[in-house]
Structures are given as structure tokens and as C-alpha cells.
């Protein structure tokens, strides 16, 4: 009799424990992404006054239906590829009109904005963009929305178990400090400007931690002095040495900052993803990695540079997978894949329900391939009707008014 009672007690205890575990495991792990045009998946597409957009063909030619989707690339971003690798869903743009509480809980949110930077003043001539502080402000509004939906306790757990990506910094140099028209260019020296960036970034990362970010990756900068936009500033067409040195100094300082914060902040696992060396080697030795070109963009309008000249009248390279750069600023899908793999290798990410896909098809003039929902694919020539700007979001969160905010709001 006693043994039967004991078995019943154990059974009840097991049921209770399973119930608790079920409750604790009810939240899905998703990503919240903060970044610039290298991670933007459609926010700037909805900023009607922004001068930093990827709304026209040929952007997106190797992604989904081949039409512009807001990504500043022919295919996937680095964050897309890493997310596919670890098995988390691709986070939709914050300004996606379909975004609601259920979508946030299932997929997370991408706040990245082309032209955005660590500093509020960065990229001011783009008129509209989200700097990092603005992106964090929008994240706060997202949190309030989720708290109302599932309650404060579950919401806190959801945000603490989510993954966070912070990928900014290049615009703070390319579209701020290195521009003579910007105040920061004469206010700081190279070293004091990086100190200024680190002080600001430290405050921002601590703020994210206070909002629940426990698992966070900060992406380092690549050799930004070698992007086509910078090469044309050199009489020889070579890489800008000073610009590359600034990227290296930024990586050294931010890597140390991230490491220190991971040790000092409670329950924080903060990592630094650096792919500078492998990208520099790809640019210096493209044939070694299967590329044919590492100094000019696949999509450009003749030799008109420096400018964003990937437009419907642009000439595309014959084989997009053979080019390191898609346009004057941004890597191609295949280059992004190499960058992502290097970060995955360095951070020790394991495959978890991987949905990774191969590089895009090389030629835009061939017939469309059999479509796959998420993988890059061949695409027909874009139609003119797709160049019309999308309507403003019809359903906004508490922090996203129907008229998209500017960086200074």
C-alpha cells in the first residue's frame, strides 16, 4: 500500500515537473537584429524620404521572386545565412506592414536600416534612416507589445532566450568621419573618434542588456577601404590604407569591449564576429576562392562612380557568383556566404535544423529556375510596375507611427 502511494506521489511529481518544463519551453528562440544596409531586409524600403534604399531592380534578383525586397544585395545578407545555419527563422523588417505580435513571437524582428550607424549623426544626408539608438527605441516598443500579449513574466523569458545581432560601424566611417562635410571629420582624430564610438557602443550594449539581451553577437568590420566606392578615390584604384586601418582599429577596440562586457554583465554571453582577414584574402586573391573580380561591382551604370548606380538601366555582370561586390558598397550573395561561414567557424555555431542554401544562379537572362520559398533563384527581368514605392505600413506598433519616423524623431 505504501509503495503504491509512493508511486502515485512520484507520478504526480513527474506530471508537475513536465508541466513546468512545458511552460518554460513554450517560447521559441528568435533573432532581433540591429544593423545597417548590410542587414536591412526592408525597413528603408518603407522610409519614403530615405535616400538610402534598395527599392529598384536589380536588387533582390537572386532572392525569392527576384524582385526588390529591401536587401542591399542580389541575394541574402550575412544575418540571413547565419540564421539559416543555426535554425532560427529570418526576422522580418520592423516596418513590414504584416508585422504583429504572433509574427514577432515566431520570427523576431529586424530593425536594421541602410545608412544607420552607432552614432546619431551618421548618414544624416540620407534624410531618413534608423541609427542604433533609434533601433533600440523601436525595440522597446516591440517589448511593450509582447508584454501586453503574453504577460510580463513570459515576455521577459522570451527576450532573454532570444538571439541578438548588432552589426553597424562602417557608416560611421564611410558616411560620417571620412566625409569632410561632416562635423565629426574635423572634431576628432582617428584614435579619439574610435574612442567616441566605443563609449557610445558600450552604452548601447549595456542598454540592450538591461532590456533582456543575454545572447548577443557584434559583427566586426571588413576591409571597407577595398569596397569599389573607396577604390575610386585612389588614383591607382587600390584599397584605401587609412580606411582599412580604421576598420582594424575598430575591430580591436570593439572586440575587447564585447569581451569585457561578456565578463562583467550578469548572465551575458556576448561574442565578437570578425571576418576581416578572410575577406581581405578573398579580395587580394579572388581566384583562390572561385571569384573572378574583387575590385568592381557586378551591378553598375557604366563607370559612373562613386555613387549608388545599381538601377534598372545598369549592366549586370555575366556571372554574379564570380563577383565579390554586388554594388559600390555591398558584397554579393556568394561573398556574404563566405563571410557568414567564417563567423560561424570562429564562433563555433553548430547546425541546428539548418536551412542553408547555395549561392545564387549566375545569369539574369536565363529562364527562371524552379522556385524555392527561401533559396536564391534565377529571376526574369524585373517589370517596371515593381519600381513603384510600397505603401506605408497599415498596422503599426506603439513605436512605429504610420508615417515612418526619421532618425531624429
mmCIF file of C-alpha atoms in Angstrom:
data_model
loop_
_atom_site.group_PDB
_atom_site.id
_atom_site.type_symbol
_atom_site.label_atom_id
_atom_site.label_comp_id
_atom_site.label_asym_id
_atom_site.label_seq_id
_atom_site.Cartn_x
_atom_site.Cartn_y
_atom_site.Cartn_z
ATOM 1 C CA UNK A 1 0.000 0.000 0.000
ATOM 2 C CA UNK A 2 2.790 2.346 0.961
ATOM 3 C CA UNK A 3 4.655 1.549 -2.229
ATOM 4 C CA UNK A 4 1.531 2.294 -4.292
ATOM 5 C CA UNK A 5 1.133 5.688 -2.591
ATOM 6 C CA UNK A 6 4.800 6.397 -3.258
ATOM 7 C CA UNK A 7 4.358 5.585 -6.955
ATOM 8 C CA UNK A 8 1.323 7.878 -7.099
ATOM 9 C CA UNK A 9 3.288 10.696 -5.461
ATOM 10 C CA UNK A 10 6.135 10.213 -7.945
ATOM 11 C CA UNK A 11 3.674 10.204 -10.838
ATOM 12 C CA UNK A 12 2.136 13.467 -9.649
ATOM 13 C CA UNK A 13 5.605 14.980 -9.250
ATOM 14 C CA UNK A 14 6.566 13.935 -12.780
ATOM 15 C CA UNK A 15 3.382 15.482 -14.172
ATOM 16 C CA UNK A 16 4.091 18.725 -12.297
ATOM 17 C CA UNK A 17 7.712 18.816 -13.492
ATOM 18 C CA UNK A 18 6.694 18.136 -17.088
ATOM 19 C CA UNK A 19 4.137 20.896 -16.828
ATOM 20 C CA UNK A 20 6.753 23.320 -15.581
ATOM 21 C CA UNK A 21 9.205 22.300 -18.299
ATOM 22 C CA UNK A 22 6.494 22.696 -20.911
ATOM 23 C CA UNK A 23 5.760 26.171 -19.611
ATOM 24 C CA UNK A 24 9.445 27.078 -19.568
ATOM 25 C CA UNK A 25 9.988 25.741 -23.055
ATOM 26 C CA UNK A 26 6.981 27.413 -24.616
ATOM 27 C CA UNK A 27 8.957 30.332 -26.033
ATOM 28 C CA UNK A 28 10.582 29.947 -29.430
ATOM 29 C CA UNK A 29 14.148 31.199 -29.880
ATOM 30 C CA UNK A 30 14.191 34.004 -32.443
ATOM 31 C CA UNK A 31 16.549 36.779 -33.551
ATOM 32 C CA UNK A 32 16.476 40.520 -33.022
ATOM 33 C CA UNK A 33 18.779 42.235 -35.486
ATOM 34 C CA UNK A 34 20.197 45.752 -35.231
ATOM 35 C CA UNK A 35 22.278 46.988 -38.137
ATOM 36 C CA UNK A 36 22.800 48.965 -41.320
ATOM 37 C CA UNK A 37 22.359 48.226 -45.031
ATOM 38 C CA UNK A 38 24.368 45.009 -44.720
ATOM 39 C CA UNK A 39 21.491 43.609 -42.611
ATOM 40 C CA UNK A 40 18.479 45.685 -43.742
ATOM 41 C CA UNK A 41 15.678 43.458 -45.077
ATOM 42 C CA UNK A 42 13.131 46.129 -45.938
ATOM 43 C CA UNK A 43 12.946 48.914 -43.361
ATOM 44 C CA UNK A 44 14.370 51.627 -45.605
ATOM 45 C CA UNK A 45 12.070 50.449 -48.356
ATOM 46 C CA UNK A 46 9.238 51.825 -46.210
ATOM 47 C CA UNK A 47 11.008 55.095 -45.349
ATOM 48 C CA UNK A 48 9.534 57.261 -48.073
ATOM 49 C CA UNK A 49 12.039 60.110 -47.705
ATOM 50 C CA UNK A 50 15.150 57.964 -47.392
ATOM 51 C CA UNK A 51 17.905 58.354 -49.956
ATOM 52 C CA UNK A 52 19.405 55.014 -48.915
ATOM 53 C CA UNK A 53 17.115 52.414 -50.450
ATOM 54 C CA UNK A 54 17.304 49.214 -52.483
ATOM 55 C CA UNK A 55 13.842 49.533 -53.989
ATOM 56 C CA UNK A 56 14.704 49.153 -57.662
ATOM 57 C CA UNK A 57 15.812 46.262 -59.852
ATOM 58 C CA UNK A 58 18.299 44.603 -59.853
ATOM 59 C CA UNK A 59 18.357 44.335 -56.083
ATOM 60 C CA UNK A 60 16.941 41.018 -54.887
ATOM 61 C CA UNK A 61 17.318 39.299 -58.250
ATOM 62 C CA UNK A 62 18.530 36.065 -56.628
ATOM 63 C CA UNK A 63 16.142 36.019 -53.687
ATOM 64 C CA UNK A 64 12.579 34.698 -53.716
ATOM 65 C CA UNK A 65 10.690 36.044 -56.728
ATOM 66 C CA UNK A 66 13.656 38.084 -57.946
ATOM 67 C CA UNK A 67 12.046 41.429 -57.161
ATOM 68 C CA UNK A 68 13.485 44.120 -54.836
ATOM 69 C CA UNK A 69 12.770 43.216 -51.208
ATOM 70 C CA UNK A 70 14.784 45.859 -49.367
ATOM 71 C CA UNK A 71 18.031 43.902 -49.124
ATOM 72 C CA UNK A 72 21.031 45.804 -50.482
ATOM 73 C CA UNK A 73 22.232 42.715 -52.309
ATOM 74 C CA UNK A 74 21.366 40.312 -55.094
ATOM 75 C CA UNK A 75 20.516 37.646 -52.521
ATOM 76 C CA UNK A 76 20.933 37.004 -48.804
ATOM 77 C CA UNK A 77 22.501 39.003 -46.005
ATOM 78 C CA UNK A 78 25.113 37.595 -43.625
ATOM 79 C CA UNK A 79 22.489 37.538 -40.851
ATOM 80 C CA UNK A 80 20.141 35.569 -43.148
ATOM 81 C CA UNK A 81 22.774 32.917 -43.740
ATOM 82 C CA UNK A 82 23.879 32.596 -40.115
ATOM 83 C CA UNK A 83 20.249 32.359 -39.003
ATOM 84 C CA UNK A 84 19.619 29.612 -41.561
ATOM 85 C CA UNK A 85 22.663 27.770 -40.264
ATOM 86 C CA UNK A 86 21.589 27.742 -36.625
ATOM 87 C CA UNK A 87 17.958 27.050 -37.479
ATOM 88 C CA UNK A 88 16.274 30.279 -36.413
ATOM 89 C CA UNK A 89 13.696 31.958 -38.655
ATOM 90 C CA UNK A 90 14.552 35.001 -40.719
ATOM 91 C CA UNK A 91 13.409 38.065 -38.812
ATOM 92 C CA UNK A 92 11.010 40.321 -40.762
ATOM 93 C CA UNK A 93 11.599 44.049 -41.098
ATOM 94 C CA UNK A 94 10.186 46.177 -38.289
ATOM 95 C CA UNK A 95 8.272 48.244 -40.866
ATOM 96 C CA UNK A 96 6.772 45.192 -42.561
ATOM 97 C CA UNK A 97 3.046 46.068 -42.662
ATOM 98 C CA UNK A 98 2.186 42.458 -41.782
ATOM 99 C CA UNK A 99 4.183 42.554 -38.537
ATOM 100 C CA UNK A 100 2.112 41.697 -35.464
ATOM 101 C CA UNK A 101 2.571 40.034 -32.082
ATOM 102 C CA UNK A 102 2.287 36.496 -33.439
ATOM 103 C CA UNK A 103 4.886 37.159 -36.122
ATOM 104 C CA UNK A 104 7.264 38.664 -33.562
ATOM 105 C CA UNK A 105 6.926 35.635 -31.284
ATOM 106 C CA UNK A 106 7.514 33.271 -34.213
ATOM 107 C CA UNK A 107 10.231 35.132 -36.110
ATOM 108 C CA UNK A 108 11.708 38.023 -34.104
ATOM 109 C CA UNK A 109 12.273 41.442 -35.691
ATOM 110 C CA UNK A 110 14.931 43.048 -37.870
ATOM 111 C CA UNK A 111 15.451 46.743 -37.072
ATOM 112 C CA UNK A 112 18.449 47.251 -39.406
ATOM 113 C CA UNK A 113 18.383 50.369 -41.550
ATOM 114 C CA UNK A 114 20.532 51.327 -44.532
ATOM 115 C CA UNK A 115 22.730 54.311 -43.722
ATOM 116 C CA UNK A 116 22.355 53.796 -39.983
ATOM 117 C CA UNK A 117 25.265 53.909 -37.601
ATOM 118 C CA UNK A 118 26.318 53.701 -33.992
ATOM 119 C CA UNK A 119 26.185 57.500 -33.852
ATOM 120 C CA UNK A 120 23.005 59.502 -34.301
ATOM 121 C CA UNK A 121 24.667 61.931 -36.720
ATOM 122 C CA UNK A 122 25.984 59.249 -39.075
ATOM 123 C CA UNK A 123 24.436 59.239 -42.559
ATOM 124 C CA UNK A 124 22.403 62.382 -41.907
ATOM 125 C CA UNK A 125 22.404 63.239 -45.625
ATOM 126 C CA UNK A 126 20.309 60.114 -46.298
ATOM 127 C CA UNK A 127 17.416 62.094 -44.716
ATOM 128 C CA UNK A 128 15.662 59.063 -43.198
ATOM 129 C CA UNK A 129 17.288 56.058 -41.523
ATOM 130 C CA UNK A 130 17.360 54.438 -38.103
ATOM 131 C CA UNK A 131 20.528 54.892 -36.063
ATOM 132 C CA UNK A 132 21.250 52.308 -33.367
ATOM 133 C CA UNK A 133 19.685 54.332 -30.561
ATOM 134 C CA UNK A 134 16.523 54.690 -32.666
ATOM 135 C CA UNK A 135 16.503 50.962 -33.379
ATOM 136 C CA UNK A 136 16.746 50.242 -29.655
ATOM 137 C CA UNK A 137 13.877 52.662 -29.037
ATOM 138 C CA UNK A 138 11.769 50.726 -31.547
ATOM 139 C CA UNK A 139 12.790 47.502 -29.806
ATOM 140 C CA UNK A 140 11.432 48.915 -26.536
ATOM 141 C CA UNK A 141 8.089 49.464 -28.230
ATOM 142 C CA UNK A 142 8.174 45.898 -29.525
ATOM 143 C CA UNK A 143 8.778 44.632 -25.998
ATOM 144 C CA UNK A 144 5.774 46.525 -24.682
ATOM 145 C CA UNK A 145 3.634 44.980 -27.413
ATOM 146 C CA UNK A 146 4.740 41.468 -26.420
ATOM 147 C CA UNK A 147 4.237 42.136 -22.699
ATOM 148 C CA UNK A 148 0.637 43.081 -23.412
ATOM 149 C CA UNK A 149 0.224 39.912 -25.453
ATOM 150 C CA UNK A 150 1.726 37.226 -23.177
ATOM 151 C CA UNK A 151 2.358 38.959 -19.860
ATOM 152 C CA UNK A 152 5.472 40.409 -18.262
ATOM 153 C CA UNK A 153 6.946 37.142 -16.947
ATOM 154 C CA UNK A 154 6.704 35.188 -20.192
ATOM 155 C CA UNK A 155 7.828 38.223 -22.177
ATOM 156 C CA UNK A 156 10.941 38.625 -20.034
ATOM 157 C CA UNK A 157 11.806 34.965 -20.605
ATOM 158 C CA UNK A 158 11.150 35.267 -24.346
ATOM 159 C CA UNK A 159 13.508 38.210 -24.743
ATOM 160 C CA UNK A 160 16.206 36.718 -22.521
ATOM 161 C CA UNK A 161 16.231 33.497 -24.561
ATOM 162 C CA UNK A 162 16.349 35.263 -27.930
ATOM 163 C CA UNK A 163 19.464 35.832 -30.039
ATOM 164 C CA UNK A 164 20.690 39.358 -30.742
ATOM 165 C CA UNK A 165 22.842 40.646 -33.590
ATOM 166 C CA UNK A 166 24.448 44.101 -33.646
ATOM 167 C CA UNK A 167 26.087 44.859 -36.998
ATOM 168 C CA UNK A 168 26.954 48.507 -37.511
ATOM 169 C CA UNK A 169 30.014 50.715 -37.757
ATOM 170 C CA UNK A 170 31.042 51.069 -41.391
ATOM 171 C CA UNK A 171 28.714 54.027 -41.993
ATOM 172 C CA UNK A 172 30.206 55.809 -39.001
ATOM 173 C CA UNK A 173 33.384 55.999 -41.069
ATOM 174 C CA UNK A 174 32.265 55.949 -44.724
ATOM 175 C CA UNK A 175 29.249 58.229 -44.260
ATOM 176 C CA UNK A 176 30.453 60.335 -41.364
ATOM 177 C CA UNK A 177 34.035 60.605 -40.141
ATOM 178 C CA UNK A 178 35.683 60.287 -43.573
ATOM 179 C CA UNK A 179 33.368 62.868 -45.145
ATOM 180 C CA UNK A 180 34.804 66.420 -44.963
ATOM 181 C CA UNK A 181 31.293 67.900 -44.818
ATOM 182 C CA UNK A 182 30.540 66.093 -41.552
ATOM 183 C CA UNK A 183 31.394 67.753 -38.248
ATOM 184 C CA UNK A 184 32.986 64.644 -36.782
ATOM 185 C CA UNK A 185 35.658 64.728 -39.512
ATOM 186 C CA UNK A 186 37.304 67.821 -38.044
ATOM 187 C CA UNK A 187 36.253 67.375 -34.424
ATOM 188 C CA UNK A 188 38.145 64.107 -33.846
ATOM 189 C CA UNK A 189 41.373 62.341 -34.720
ATOM 190 C CA UNK A 190 41.366 58.707 -35.828
ATOM 191 C CA UNK A 191 42.012 57.435 -32.307
ATOM 192 C CA UNK A 192 39.661 59.813 -30.490
ATOM 193 C CA UNK A 193 36.866 59.048 -32.960
ATOM 194 C CA UNK A 194 37.175 55.330 -32.257
ATOM 195 C CA UNK A 195 37.143 56.125 -28.525
ATOM 196 C CA UNK A 196 33.920 58.073 -29.117
ATOM 197 C CA UNK A 197 32.427 55.113 -30.992
ATOM 198 C CA UNK A 198 33.383 52.685 -28.223
ATOM 199 C CA UNK A 199 31.899 54.884 -25.482
ATOM 200 C CA UNK A 200 28.650 55.093 -27.434
ATOM 201 C CA UNK A 201 28.580 51.399 -28.329
ATOM 202 C CA UNK A 202 29.255 50.418 -24.721
ATOM 203 C CA UNK A 203 26.238 52.424 -23.563
ATOM 204 C CA UNK A 204 24.094 50.862 -26.286
ATOM 205 C CA UNK A 205 25.130 47.288 -25.489
ATOM 206 C CA UNK A 206 24.520 47.862 -21.791
ATOM 207 C CA UNK A 207 21.103 49.274 -22.638
ATOM 208 C CA UNK A 208 20.288 46.165 -24.676
ATOM 209 C CA UNK A 209 21.391 44.017 -21.739
ATOM 210 C CA UNK A 210 19.049 45.939 -19.439
ATOM 211 C CA UNK A 211 16.263 45.132 -21.915
ATOM 212 C CA UNK A 212 16.959 41.402 -21.745
ATOM 213 C CA UNK A 213 19.661 40.753 -24.350
ATOM 214 C CA UNK A 214 21.717 37.891 -22.928
ATOM 215 C CA UNK A 215 22.993 36.134 -26.080
ATOM 216 C CA UNK A 216 24.431 38.762 -28.391
ATOM 217 C CA UNK A 217 26.894 38.876 -31.286
ATOM 218 C CA UNK A 218 28.589 42.047 -32.509
ATOM 219 C CA UNK A 219 29.845 41.831 -36.092
ATOM 220 C CA UNK A 220 33.221 43.383 -36.864
ATOM 221 C CA UNK A 221 34.034 45.459 -39.934
ATOM 222 C CA UNK A 222 35.547 44.146 -43.134
ATOM 223 C CA UNK A 223 38.275 45.856 -45.191
ATOM 224 C CA UNK A 224 35.989 48.763 -46.053
ATOM 225 C CA UNK A 225 38.835 50.603 -47.780
ATOM 226 C CA UNK A 226 38.565 48.000 -50.549
ATOM 227 C CA UNK A 227 34.913 48.472 -51.466
ATOM 228 C CA UNK A 228 34.530 49.865 -55.015
ATOM 229 C CA UNK A 229 33.285 53.185 -53.624
ATOM 230 C CA UNK A 230 36.595 53.678 -51.795
ATOM 231 C CA UNK A 231 38.842 52.347 -54.557
ATOM 232 C CA UNK A 232 37.793 55.090 -56.982
ATOM 233 C CA UNK A 233 39.126 57.683 -54.541
ATOM 234 C CA UNK A 234 42.618 56.351 -55.202
ATOM 235 C CA UNK A 235 44.479 57.320 -58.371
ATOM 236 C CA UNK A 236 45.766 53.753 -58.606
ATOM 237 C CA UNK A 237 42.385 52.139 -57.971
ATOM 238 C CA UNK A 238 43.804 50.342 -54.976
ATOM 239 C CA UNK A 239 42.420 49.947 -51.470
ATOM 240 C CA UNK A 240 42.415 52.920 -49.108
ATOM 241 C CA UNK A 241 45.013 52.014 -46.479
ATOM 242 C CA UNK A 242 43.839 54.522 -43.882
ATOM 243 C CA UNK A 243 40.236 53.341 -44.165
ATOM 244 C CA UNK A 244 41.285 49.727 -43.704
ATOM 245 C CA UNK A 245 43.411 50.663 -40.696
ATOM 246 C CA UNK A 246 40.382 52.357 -39.154
ATOM 247 C CA UNK A 247 38.405 49.129 -39.613
ATOM 248 C CA UNK A 248 41.178 47.131 -37.934
ATOM 249 C CA UNK A 249 41.341 49.590 -35.033
ATOM 250 C CA UNK A 250 37.561 49.455 -34.665
ATOM 251 C CA UNK A 251 37.627 45.653 -34.604
ATOM 252 C CA UNK A 252 40.369 45.543 -31.987
ATOM 253 C CA UNK A 253 38.579 48.024 -29.728
ATOM 254 C CA UNK A 254 35.082 46.581 -30.153
ATOM 255 C CA UNK A 255 36.344 43.018 -29.734
ATOM 256 C CA UNK A 256 37.844 43.957 -26.371
ATOM 257 C CA UNK A 257 34.693 45.848 -25.398
ATOM 258 C CA UNK A 258 32.464 42.869 -26.176
ATOM 259 C CA UNK A 259 34.754 40.502 -24.271
ATOM 260 C CA UNK A 260 34.823 42.793 -21.224
ATOM 261 C CA UNK A 261 31.035 43.199 -21.217
ATOM 262 C CA UNK A 262 30.517 39.455 -21.509
ATOM 263 C CA UNK A 263 32.530 39.058 -18.306
ATOM 264 C CA UNK A 264 31.029 41.961 -16.371
ATOM 265 C CA UNK A 265 27.320 41.883 -17.272
ATOM 266 C CA UNK A 266 25.184 39.312 -15.406
ATOM 267 C CA UNK A 267 24.330 36.160 -17.391
ATOM 268 C CA UNK A 268 25.691 37.700 -20.588
ATOM 269 C CA UNK A 269 27.168 35.704 -23.440
ATOM 270 C CA UNK A 270 28.467 38.391 -25.760
ATOM 271 C CA UNK A 271 30.627 37.409 -28.736
ATOM 272 C CA UNK A 272 32.527 39.261 -31.443
ATOM 273 C CA UNK A 273 32.270 38.017 -35.028
ATOM 274 C CA UNK A 274 35.326 39.059 -37.042
ATOM 275 C CA UNK A 275 35.768 38.056 -40.688
ATOM 276 C CA UNK A 276 38.233 40.802 -41.695
ATOM 277 C CA UNK A 277 41.171 38.517 -42.512
ATOM 278 C CA UNK A 278 39.294 36.101 -44.740
ATOM 279 C CA UNK A 279 37.553 38.933 -46.636
ATOM 280 C CA UNK A 280 40.885 40.700 -47.139
ATOM 281 C CA UNK A 281 42.337 37.468 -48.518
ATOM 282 C CA UNK A 282 39.359 36.973 -50.832
ATOM 283 C CA UNK A 283 39.857 40.496 -52.190
ATOM 284 C CA UNK A 284 43.613 40.039 -52.594
ATOM 285 C CA UNK A 285 43.357 36.525 -54.070
ATOM 286 C CA UNK A 286 39.896 36.172 -55.637
ATOM 287 C CA UNK A 287 40.797 33.211 -57.874
ATOM 288 C CA UNK A 288 41.793 31.208 -54.818
ATOM 289 C CA UNK A 289 38.148 31.328 -53.684
ATOM 290 C CA UNK A 290 36.477 30.942 -57.073
ATOM 291 C CA UNK A 291 35.902 34.640 -57.773
ATOM 292 C CA UNK A 292 36.986 36.445 -60.938
ATOM 293 C CA UNK A 293 36.527 40.031 -59.769
ATOM 294 C CA UNK A 294 37.118 41.677 -56.401
ATOM 295 C CA UNK A 295 37.564 45.359 -57.256
ATOM 296 C CA UNK A 296 34.436 46.456 -59.128
ATOM 297 C CA UNK A 297 30.682 45.949 -58.711
ATOM 298 C CA UNK A 298 28.613 43.401 -60.576
ATOM 299 C CA UNK A 299 25.785 45.913 -60.913
ATOM 300 C CA UNK A 300 26.755 49.424 -62.016
ATOM 301 C CA UNK A 301 25.861 52.068 -64.561
ATOM 302 C CA UNK A 302 28.934 52.242 -66.742
ATOM 303 C CA UNK A 303 31.908 53.765 -64.944
ATOM 304 C CA UNK A 304 29.936 56.431 -63.065
ATOM 305 C CA UNK A 305 31.372 56.379 -59.539
ATOM 306 C CA UNK A 306 31.285 56.903 -56.666
ATOM 307 C CA UNK A 307 27.515 56.586 -56.427
ATOM 308 C CA UNK A 308 24.762 54.058 -55.905
ATOM 309 C CA UNK A 309 24.398 53.164 -59.553
ATOM 310 C CA UNK A 310 22.698 49.776 -59.428
ATOM 311 C CA UNK A 311 19.493 50.786 -61.219
ATOM 312 C CA UNK A 312 17.203 49.206 -63.842
ATOM 313 C CA UNK A 313 19.406 50.566 -66.654
ATOM 314 C CA UNK A 314 22.566 49.144 -65.126
ATOM 315 C CA UNK A 315 24.596 46.447 -66.807
ATOM 316 C CA UNK A 316 24.929 43.256 -64.794
ATOM 317 C CA UNK A 317 27.999 41.073 -64.826
ATOM 318 C CA UNK A 318 27.560 37.780 -66.670
ATOM 319 C CA UNK A 319 28.186 35.659 -63.567
ATOM 320 C CA UNK A 320 27.109 37.188 -60.258
ATOM 321 C CA UNK A 321 28.663 34.362 -58.276
ATOM 322 C CA UNK A 322 32.100 35.348 -59.609
ATOM 323 C CA UNK A 323 31.980 38.890 -58.183
ATOM 324 C CA UNK A 324 32.877 39.758 -54.609
ATOM 325 C CA UNK A 325 30.896 43.015 -54.720
ATOM 326 C CA UNK A 326 27.299 43.402 -55.807
ATOM 327 C CA UNK A 327 27.268 47.215 -55.950
ATOM 328 C CA UNK A 328 29.582 50.058 -54.912
ATOM 329 C CA UNK A 329 29.096 49.315 -51.209
ATOM 330 C CA UNK A 330 27.813 45.816 -50.636
ATOM 331 C CA UNK A 331 29.083 42.234 -51.069
ATOM 332 C CA UNK A 332 27.348 39.747 -53.337
ATOM 333 C CA UNK A 333 25.328 36.822 -52.015
ATOM 334 C CA UNK A 334 28.244 34.446 -52.503
ATOM 335 C CA UNK A 335 30.643 36.782 -50.702
ATOM 336 C CA UNK A 336 28.131 37.110 -47.856
ATOM 337 C CA UNK A 337 28.046 33.327 -47.668
ATOM 338 C CA UNK A 338 31.819 33.213 -47.206
ATOM 339 C CA UNK A 339 31.688 35.931 -44.536
ATOM 340 C CA UNK A 340 28.917 34.078 -42.705
ATOM 341 C CA UNK A 341 30.819 30.791 -42.809
ATOM 342 C CA UNK A 342 33.892 32.456 -41.319
ATOM 343 C CA UNK A 343 31.862 33.940 -38.455
ATOM 344 C CA UNK A 344 30.146 30.581 -37.914
ATOM 345 C CA UNK A 345 33.547 28.869 -37.782
ATOM 346 C CA UNK A 346 35.049 31.368 -35.346
ATOM 347 C CA UNK A 347 32.054 31.407 -33.019
ATOM 348 C CA UNK A 348 31.630 27.637 -33.108
ATOM 349 C CA UNK A 349 27.996 27.643 -34.205
ATOM 350 C CA UNK A 350 26.533 24.184 -34.681
ATOM 351 C CA UNK A 351 23.972 23.177 -37.281
ATOM 352 C CA UNK A 352 20.513 23.209 -35.744
ATOM 353 C CA UNK A 353 17.623 22.496 -38.086
ATOM 354 C CA UNK A 354 19.751 24.058 -40.807
ATOM 355 C CA UNK A 355 18.022 25.548 -43.828
ATOM 356 C CA UNK A 356 21.136 26.901 -45.514
ATOM 357 C CA UNK A 357 21.096 27.162 -49.290
ATOM 358 C CA UNK A 358 23.662 27.515 -52.028
ATOM 359 C CA UNK A 359 24.873 30.518 -53.968
ATOM 360 C CA UNK A 360 22.568 32.197 -56.495
ATOM 361 C CA UNK A 361 22.353 31.352 -60.160
ATOM 362 C CA UNK A 362 24.747 33.366 -62.293
ATOM 363 C CA UNK A 363 22.785 34.799 -65.190
ATOM 364 C CA UNK A 364 19.685 37.077 -65.156
ATOM 365 C CA UNK A 365 18.817 36.350 -68.787
ATOM 366 C CA UNK A 366 18.170 32.649 -68.394
ATOM 367 C CA UNK A 367 14.690 31.283 -67.785
ATOM 368 C CA UNK A 368 13.598 31.206 -64.133
ATOM 369 C CA UNK A 369 14.525 28.088 -62.240
ATOM 370 C CA UNK A 370 12.015 26.032 -60.299
ATOM 371 C CA UNK A 371 11.159 28.313 -57.351
ATOM 372 C CA UNK A 372 12.054 27.508 -53.782
ATOM 373 C CA UNK A 373 10.482 29.507 -50.957
ATOM 374 C CA UNK A 374 13.633 30.929 -49.411
ATOM 375 C CA UNK A 375 16.622 29.927 -51.517
ATOM 376 C CA UNK A 376 18.155 32.286 -54.095
ATOM 377 C CA UNK A 377 16.903 31.550 -57.580
ATOM 378 C CA UNK A 378 17.135 32.710 -61.133
ATOM 379 C CA UNK A 379 14.803 35.556 -61.916
ATOM 380 C CA UNK A 380 13.315 37.118 -65.047
ATOM 381 C CA UNK A 381 13.963 40.737 -65.915
ATOM 382 C CA UNK A 382 12.094 42.968 -63.437
ATOM 383 C CA UNK A 383 8.923 44.678 -64.563
ATOM 384 C CA UNK A 384 8.515 48.445 -64.393
ATOM 385 C CA UNK A 385 5.467 48.152 -62.176
ATOM 386 C CA UNK A 386 7.630 46.867 -59.356
ATOM 387 C CA UNK A 387 9.534 50.138 -59.096
ATOM 388 C CA UNK A 388 6.571 51.925 -57.528
ATOM 389 C CA UNK A 389 7.276 52.602 -53.836
ATOM 390 C CA UNK A 390 5.322 50.432 -51.449
ATOM 391 C CA UNK A 391 2.525 51.880 -49.358
ATOM 392 C CA UNK A 392 3.204 52.873 -45.796
ATOM 393 C CA UNK A 393 2.527 50.245 -43.137
ATOM 394 C CA UNK A 394 -1.152 49.857 -42.326
ATOM 395 C CA UNK A 395 -0.597 48.294 -38.910
ATOM 396 C CA UNK A 396 1.964 49.932 -36.676
ATOM 397 C CA UNK A 397 3.369 49.095 -33.277
ATOM 398 C CA UNK A 398 3.240 51.691 -30.473
ATOM 399 C CA UNK A 399 6.698 52.943 -31.526
ATOM 400 C CA UNK A 400 6.129 52.893 -35.270
ATOM 401 C CA UNK A 401 3.741 55.623 -36.474
ATOM 402 C CA UNK A 402 2.118 55.058 -39.844
ATOM 403 C CA UNK A 403 4.423 57.693 -41.318
ATOM 404 C CA UNK A 404 7.837 56.165 -40.768
ATOM 405 C CA UNK A 405 9.972 58.178 -38.345
ATOM 406 C CA UNK A 406 13.198 59.870 -39.283
ATOM 407 C CA UNK A 407 16.431 59.242 -37.452
ATOM 408 C CA UNK A 408 15.947 62.357 -35.365
ATOM 409 C CA UNK A 409 12.419 61.548 -34.160
#
